[in-house]
PDB file of C-alpha atoms in Angstrom:
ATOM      1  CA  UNK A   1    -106.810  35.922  35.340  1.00 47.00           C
ATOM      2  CA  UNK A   2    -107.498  37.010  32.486  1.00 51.00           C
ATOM      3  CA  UNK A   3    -104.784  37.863  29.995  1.00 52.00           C
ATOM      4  CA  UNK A   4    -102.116  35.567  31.598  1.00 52.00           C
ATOM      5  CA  UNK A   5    -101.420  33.234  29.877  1.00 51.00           C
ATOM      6  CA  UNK A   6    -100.524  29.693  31.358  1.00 50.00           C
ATOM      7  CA  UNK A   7     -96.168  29.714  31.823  1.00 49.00           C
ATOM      8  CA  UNK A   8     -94.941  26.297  30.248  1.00 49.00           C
ATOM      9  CA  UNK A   9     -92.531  25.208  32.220  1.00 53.00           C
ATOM     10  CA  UNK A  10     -89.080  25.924  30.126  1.00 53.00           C
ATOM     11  CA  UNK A  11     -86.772  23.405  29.457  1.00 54.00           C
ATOM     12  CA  UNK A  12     -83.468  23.297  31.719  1.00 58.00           C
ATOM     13  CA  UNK A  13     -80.501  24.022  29.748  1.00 56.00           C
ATOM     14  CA  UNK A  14     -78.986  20.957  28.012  1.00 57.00           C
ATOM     15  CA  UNK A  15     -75.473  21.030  30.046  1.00 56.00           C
ATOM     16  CA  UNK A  16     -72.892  21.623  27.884  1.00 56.00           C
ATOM     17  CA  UNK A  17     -70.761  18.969  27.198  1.00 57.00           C
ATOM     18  CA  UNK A  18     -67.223  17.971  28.632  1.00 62.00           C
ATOM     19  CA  UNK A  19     -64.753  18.091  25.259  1.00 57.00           C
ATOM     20  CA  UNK A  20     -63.950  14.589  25.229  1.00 57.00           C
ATOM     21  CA  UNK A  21     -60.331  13.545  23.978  1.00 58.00           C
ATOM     22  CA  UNK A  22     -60.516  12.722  19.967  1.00 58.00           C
ATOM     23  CA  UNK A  23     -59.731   8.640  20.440  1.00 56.00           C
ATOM     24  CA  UNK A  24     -56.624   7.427  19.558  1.00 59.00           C
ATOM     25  CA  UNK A  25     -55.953   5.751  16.235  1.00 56.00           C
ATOM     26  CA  UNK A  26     -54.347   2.904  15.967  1.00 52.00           C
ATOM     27  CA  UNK A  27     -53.580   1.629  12.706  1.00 51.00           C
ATOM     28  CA  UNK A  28     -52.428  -2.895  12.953  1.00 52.00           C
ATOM     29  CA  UNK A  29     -50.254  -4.198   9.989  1.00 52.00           C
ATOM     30  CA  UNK A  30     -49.264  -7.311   9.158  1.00 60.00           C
ATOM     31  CA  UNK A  31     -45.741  -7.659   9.766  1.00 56.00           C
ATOM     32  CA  UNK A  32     -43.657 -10.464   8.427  1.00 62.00           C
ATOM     33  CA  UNK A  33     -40.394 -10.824  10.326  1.00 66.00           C
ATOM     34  CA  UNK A  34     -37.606  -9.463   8.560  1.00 70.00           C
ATOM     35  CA  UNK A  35     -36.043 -12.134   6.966  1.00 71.00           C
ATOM     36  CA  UNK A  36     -32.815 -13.262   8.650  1.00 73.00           C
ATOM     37  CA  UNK A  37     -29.819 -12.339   6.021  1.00 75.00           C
ATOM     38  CA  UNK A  38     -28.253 -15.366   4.824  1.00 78.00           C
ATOM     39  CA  UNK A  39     -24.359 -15.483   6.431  1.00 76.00           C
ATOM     40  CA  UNK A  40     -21.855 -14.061   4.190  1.00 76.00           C
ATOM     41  CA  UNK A  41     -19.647 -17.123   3.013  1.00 79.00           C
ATOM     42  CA  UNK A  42     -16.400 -16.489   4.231  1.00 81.00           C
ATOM     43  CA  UNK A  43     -13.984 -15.493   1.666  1.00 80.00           C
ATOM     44  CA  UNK A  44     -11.331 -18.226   0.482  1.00 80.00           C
ATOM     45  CA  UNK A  45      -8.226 -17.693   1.567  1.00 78.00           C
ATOM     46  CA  UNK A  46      -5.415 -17.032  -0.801  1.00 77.00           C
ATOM     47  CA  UNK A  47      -3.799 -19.723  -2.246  1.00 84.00           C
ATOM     48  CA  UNK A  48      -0.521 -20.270  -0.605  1.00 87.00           C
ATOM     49  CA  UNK A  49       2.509 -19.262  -2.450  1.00 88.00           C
ATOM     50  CA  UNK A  50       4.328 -22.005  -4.120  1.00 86.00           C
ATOM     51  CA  UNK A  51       7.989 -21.999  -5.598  1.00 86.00           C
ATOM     52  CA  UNK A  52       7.067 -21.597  -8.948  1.00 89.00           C
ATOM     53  CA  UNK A  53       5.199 -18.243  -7.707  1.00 90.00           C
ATOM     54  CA  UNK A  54       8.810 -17.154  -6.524  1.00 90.00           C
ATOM     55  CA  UNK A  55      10.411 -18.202  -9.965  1.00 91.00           C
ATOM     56  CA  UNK A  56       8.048 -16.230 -11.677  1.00 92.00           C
ATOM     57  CA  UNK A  57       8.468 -13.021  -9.878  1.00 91.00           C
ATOM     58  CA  UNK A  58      12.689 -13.587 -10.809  1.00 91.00           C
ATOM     59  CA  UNK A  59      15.119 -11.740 -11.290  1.00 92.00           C
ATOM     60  CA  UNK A  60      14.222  -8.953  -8.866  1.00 92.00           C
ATOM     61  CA  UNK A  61      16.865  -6.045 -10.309  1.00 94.00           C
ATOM     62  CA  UNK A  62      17.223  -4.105  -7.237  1.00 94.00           C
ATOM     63  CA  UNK A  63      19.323  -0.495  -7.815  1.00 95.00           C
ATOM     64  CA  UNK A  64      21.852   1.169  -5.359  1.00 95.00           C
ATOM     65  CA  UNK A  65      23.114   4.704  -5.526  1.00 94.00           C
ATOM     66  CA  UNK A  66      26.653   4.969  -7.144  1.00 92.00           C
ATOM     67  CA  UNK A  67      29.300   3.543  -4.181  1.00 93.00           C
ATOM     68  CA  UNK A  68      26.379   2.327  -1.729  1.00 95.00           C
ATOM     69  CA  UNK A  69      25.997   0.464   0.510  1.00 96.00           C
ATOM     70  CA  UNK A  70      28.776   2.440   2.578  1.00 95.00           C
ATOM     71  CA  UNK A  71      31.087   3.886   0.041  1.00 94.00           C
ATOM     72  CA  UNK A  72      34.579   4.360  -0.075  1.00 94.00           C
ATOM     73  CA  UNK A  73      35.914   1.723   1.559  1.00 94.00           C
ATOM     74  CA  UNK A  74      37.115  -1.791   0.657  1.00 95.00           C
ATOM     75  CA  UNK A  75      34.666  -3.589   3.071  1.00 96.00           C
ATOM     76  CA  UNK A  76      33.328  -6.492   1.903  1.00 96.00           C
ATOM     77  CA  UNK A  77      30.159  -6.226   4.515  1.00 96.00           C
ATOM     78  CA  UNK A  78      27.582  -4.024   5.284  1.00 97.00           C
ATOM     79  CA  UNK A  79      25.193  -3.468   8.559  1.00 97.00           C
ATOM     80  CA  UNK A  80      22.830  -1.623   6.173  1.00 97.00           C
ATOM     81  CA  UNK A  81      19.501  -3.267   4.582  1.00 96.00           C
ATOM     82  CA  UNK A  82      18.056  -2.795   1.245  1.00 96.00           C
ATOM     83  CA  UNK A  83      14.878  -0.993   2.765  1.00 97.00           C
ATOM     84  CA  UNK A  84      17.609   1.429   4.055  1.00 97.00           C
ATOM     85  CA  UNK A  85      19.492   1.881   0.683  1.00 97.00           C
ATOM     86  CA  UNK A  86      16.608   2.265  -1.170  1.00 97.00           C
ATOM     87  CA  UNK A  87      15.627   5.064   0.869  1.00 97.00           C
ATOM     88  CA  UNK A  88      18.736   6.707   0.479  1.00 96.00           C
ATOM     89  CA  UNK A  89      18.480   6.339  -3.421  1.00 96.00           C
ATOM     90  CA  UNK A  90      15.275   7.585  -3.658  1.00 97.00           C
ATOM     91  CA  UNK A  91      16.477  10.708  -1.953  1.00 97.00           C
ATOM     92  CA  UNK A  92      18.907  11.325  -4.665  1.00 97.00           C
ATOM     93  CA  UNK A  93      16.118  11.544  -7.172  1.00 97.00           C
ATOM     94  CA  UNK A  94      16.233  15.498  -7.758  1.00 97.00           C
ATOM     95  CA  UNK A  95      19.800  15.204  -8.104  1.00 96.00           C
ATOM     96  CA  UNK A  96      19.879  13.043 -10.805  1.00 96.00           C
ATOM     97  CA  UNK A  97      16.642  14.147 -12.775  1.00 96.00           C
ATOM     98  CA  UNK A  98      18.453  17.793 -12.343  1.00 95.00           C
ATOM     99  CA  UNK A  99      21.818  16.232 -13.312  1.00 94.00           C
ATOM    100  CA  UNK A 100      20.777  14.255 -15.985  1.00 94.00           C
ATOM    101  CA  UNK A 101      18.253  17.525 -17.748  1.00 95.00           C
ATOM    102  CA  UNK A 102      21.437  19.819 -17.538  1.00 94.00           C
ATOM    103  CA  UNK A 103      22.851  18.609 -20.336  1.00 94.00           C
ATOM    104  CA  UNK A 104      19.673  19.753 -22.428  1.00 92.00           C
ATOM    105  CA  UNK A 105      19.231  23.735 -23.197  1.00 87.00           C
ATOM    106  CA  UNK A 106      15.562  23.189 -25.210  1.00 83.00           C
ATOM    107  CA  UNK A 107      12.863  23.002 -22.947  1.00 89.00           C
ATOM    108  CA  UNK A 108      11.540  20.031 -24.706  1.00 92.00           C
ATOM    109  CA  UNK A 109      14.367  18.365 -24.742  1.00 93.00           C
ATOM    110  CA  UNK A 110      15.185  19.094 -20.698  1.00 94.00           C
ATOM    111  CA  UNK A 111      11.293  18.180 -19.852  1.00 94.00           C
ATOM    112  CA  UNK A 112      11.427  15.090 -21.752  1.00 95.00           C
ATOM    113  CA  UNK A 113      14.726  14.017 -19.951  1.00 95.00           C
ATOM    114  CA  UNK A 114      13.599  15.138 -16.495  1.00 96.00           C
ATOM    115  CA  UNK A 115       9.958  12.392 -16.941  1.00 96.00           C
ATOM    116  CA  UNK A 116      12.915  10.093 -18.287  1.00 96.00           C
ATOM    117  CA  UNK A 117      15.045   9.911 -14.908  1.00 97.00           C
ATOM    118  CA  UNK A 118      11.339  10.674 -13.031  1.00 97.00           C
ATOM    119  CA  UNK A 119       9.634   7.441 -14.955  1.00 97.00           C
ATOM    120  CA  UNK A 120      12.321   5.627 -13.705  1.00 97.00           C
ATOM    121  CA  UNK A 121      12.296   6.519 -10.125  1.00 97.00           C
ATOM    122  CA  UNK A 122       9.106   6.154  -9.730  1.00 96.00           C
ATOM    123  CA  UNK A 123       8.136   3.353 -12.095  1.00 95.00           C
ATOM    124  CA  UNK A 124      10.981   0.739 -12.355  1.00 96.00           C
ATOM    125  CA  UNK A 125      12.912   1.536  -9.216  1.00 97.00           C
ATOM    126  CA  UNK A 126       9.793   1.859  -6.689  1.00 97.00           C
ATOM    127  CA  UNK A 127       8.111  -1.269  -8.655  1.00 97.00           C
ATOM    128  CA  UNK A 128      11.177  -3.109  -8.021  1.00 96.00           C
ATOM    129  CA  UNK A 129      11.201  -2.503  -4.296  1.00 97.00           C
ATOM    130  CA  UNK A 130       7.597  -3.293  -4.093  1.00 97.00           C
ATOM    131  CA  UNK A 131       8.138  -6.836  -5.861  1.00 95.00           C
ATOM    132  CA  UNK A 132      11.033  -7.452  -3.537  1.00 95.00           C
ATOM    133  CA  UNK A 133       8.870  -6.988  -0.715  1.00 96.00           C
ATOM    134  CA  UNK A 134       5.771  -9.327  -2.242  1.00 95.00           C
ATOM    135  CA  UNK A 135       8.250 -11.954  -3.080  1.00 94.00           C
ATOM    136  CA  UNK A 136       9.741 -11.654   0.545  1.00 94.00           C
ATOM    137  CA  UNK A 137       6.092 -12.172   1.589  1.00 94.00           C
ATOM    138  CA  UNK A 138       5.436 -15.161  -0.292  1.00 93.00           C
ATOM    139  CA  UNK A 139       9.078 -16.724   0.929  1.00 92.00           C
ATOM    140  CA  UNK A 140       8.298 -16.092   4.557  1.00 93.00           C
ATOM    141  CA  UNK A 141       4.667 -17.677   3.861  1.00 92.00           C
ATOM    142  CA  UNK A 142       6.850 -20.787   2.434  1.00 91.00           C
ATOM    143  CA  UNK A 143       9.043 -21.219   5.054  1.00 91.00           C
ATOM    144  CA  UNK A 144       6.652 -20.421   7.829  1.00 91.00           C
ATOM    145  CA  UNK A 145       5.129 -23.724   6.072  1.00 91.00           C
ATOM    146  CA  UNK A 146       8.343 -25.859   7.143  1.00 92.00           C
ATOM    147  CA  UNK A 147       9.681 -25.964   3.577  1.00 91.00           C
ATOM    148  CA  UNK A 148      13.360 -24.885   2.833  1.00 91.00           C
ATOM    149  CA  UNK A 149      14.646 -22.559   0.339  1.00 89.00           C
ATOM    150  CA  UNK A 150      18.124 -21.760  -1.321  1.00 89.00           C
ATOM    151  CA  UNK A 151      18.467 -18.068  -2.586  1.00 87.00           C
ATOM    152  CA  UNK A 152      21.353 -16.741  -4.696  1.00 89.00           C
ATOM    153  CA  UNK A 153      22.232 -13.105  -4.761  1.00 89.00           C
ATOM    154  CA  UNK A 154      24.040 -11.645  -7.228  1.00 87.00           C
ATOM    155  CA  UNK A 155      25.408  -8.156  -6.867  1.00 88.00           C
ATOM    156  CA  UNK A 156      26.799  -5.989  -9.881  1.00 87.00           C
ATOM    157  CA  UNK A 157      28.421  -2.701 -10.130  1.00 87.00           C
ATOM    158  CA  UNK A 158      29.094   0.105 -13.005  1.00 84.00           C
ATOM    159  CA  UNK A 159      32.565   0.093 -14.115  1.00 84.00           C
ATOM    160  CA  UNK A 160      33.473   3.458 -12.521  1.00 83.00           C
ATOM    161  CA  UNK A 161      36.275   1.913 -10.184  1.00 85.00           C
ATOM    162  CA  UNK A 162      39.242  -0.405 -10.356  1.00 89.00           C
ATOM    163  CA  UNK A 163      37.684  -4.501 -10.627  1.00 91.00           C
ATOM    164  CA  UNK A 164      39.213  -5.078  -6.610  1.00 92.00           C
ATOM    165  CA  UNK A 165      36.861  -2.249  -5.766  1.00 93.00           C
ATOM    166  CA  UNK A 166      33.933  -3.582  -7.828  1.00 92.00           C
ATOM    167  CA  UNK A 167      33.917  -7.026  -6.494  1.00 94.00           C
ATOM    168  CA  UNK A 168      33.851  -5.421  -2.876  1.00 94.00           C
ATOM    169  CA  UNK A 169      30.955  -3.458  -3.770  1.00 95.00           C
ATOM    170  CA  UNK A 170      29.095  -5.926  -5.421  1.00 94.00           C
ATOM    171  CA  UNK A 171      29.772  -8.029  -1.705  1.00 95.00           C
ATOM    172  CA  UNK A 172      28.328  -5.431   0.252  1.00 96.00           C
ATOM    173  CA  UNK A 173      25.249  -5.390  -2.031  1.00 95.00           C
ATOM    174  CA  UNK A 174      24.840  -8.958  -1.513  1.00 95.00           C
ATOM    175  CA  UNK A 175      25.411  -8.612   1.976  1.00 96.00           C
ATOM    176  CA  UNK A 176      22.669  -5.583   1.889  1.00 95.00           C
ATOM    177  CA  UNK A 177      19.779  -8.365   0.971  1.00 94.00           C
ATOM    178  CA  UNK A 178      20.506 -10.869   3.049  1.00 94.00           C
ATOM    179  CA  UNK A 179      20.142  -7.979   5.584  1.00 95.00           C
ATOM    180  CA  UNK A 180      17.086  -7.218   4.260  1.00 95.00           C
ATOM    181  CA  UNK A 181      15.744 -11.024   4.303  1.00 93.00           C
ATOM    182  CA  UNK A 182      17.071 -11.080   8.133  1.00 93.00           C
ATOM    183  CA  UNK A 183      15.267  -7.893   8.997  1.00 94.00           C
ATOM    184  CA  UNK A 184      12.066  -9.164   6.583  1.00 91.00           C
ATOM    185  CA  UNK A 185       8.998  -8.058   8.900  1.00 85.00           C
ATOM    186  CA  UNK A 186      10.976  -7.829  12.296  1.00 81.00           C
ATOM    187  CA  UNK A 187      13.178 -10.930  11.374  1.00 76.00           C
ATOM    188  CA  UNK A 188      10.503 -13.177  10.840  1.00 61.00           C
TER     189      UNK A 188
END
């Protein structure tokens, strides 16, 4: 046998092997337990309102359109609130800020007298209403306390009808608050 040569025996095949799944990381912190947030402190209430807090918030100058409550008449009552007549004056405001301008012919002039009769509506009349209603707050609070209290209402007119007319007017006014303390949050 000459020229063979002796066969070595040839190595079987490594298998190939299976992919195997990359292994999962897993990373472990330290955790501290968030810390539990200290409780808000409750806010303090508001002091309660005390009677010199109503003196200081006095007079409250409270304006009417020209004849209202109900106008024309002698009556010397009124079923109508202030809340109401308010309303009713602040629709009037374009009327008067017109009224009042007309008189002007500059521009300047009429512009400056129109923010007049606006500044007024909107600043002293609306600021008015607003500190009738916070001192109507703070008199509820007081007598939702068991305390009493004495108001006086005073009620004024402009001189643009006979004194017997006035005096009726200036009634209804009165009697237009003490609707509107009745009717004071749903007649609290």
């Amino acid at each position: 046998m000459r020229g063979a040569q002796p066969s070595l025996p040839h190595p079987e095949p490594e298998p190939t092997p299976e992919p195997q799944p990359e292994p999962e990381i897993v990373v472990v912190t330290e955790s501290k337990p968030e810390p539990t947030p200290e409780p808000s402190p409750e806010p303090e209430p508001a002091p309660l309102p005390t009677f010199n807090d109503l003196e200081t918030m006095l007079p409250l100058t409270l304006y009417f359109h020209n004849d209202e409550p109900d106008s024309n008449t002698y009556a010397i009552t009124t079923n109508t609130n202030y809340t109401e007549a308010y309303n009713s004056f602040m629709s009037y405001k374009d009327l008067y800020i017109s009224e009042y301008s007309a008189q002007f012919k500059y521009s300047e002039k009429k512009i400056a007298a129109q923010d007049k009769v606006k500044n007024f509506f909107d600043g002293t009349v609306t600021k008015e209403y607003q500190r009738m209603n916070e001192f109507m707050t703070m008199m509820q609070s007081i007598l939702e306390r068991g305390e009493a209290l004495e108001v006086h209402v005073r009620g004024f007119c402009s001189p643009r009808a006979t004194s017997k007319y006035n005096i009726n007017l200036a009634k209804r006014r009165i009697t237009c608050m003490k609707n509107q303390i009745a009717d004071f949050n749903g007649g609290a």
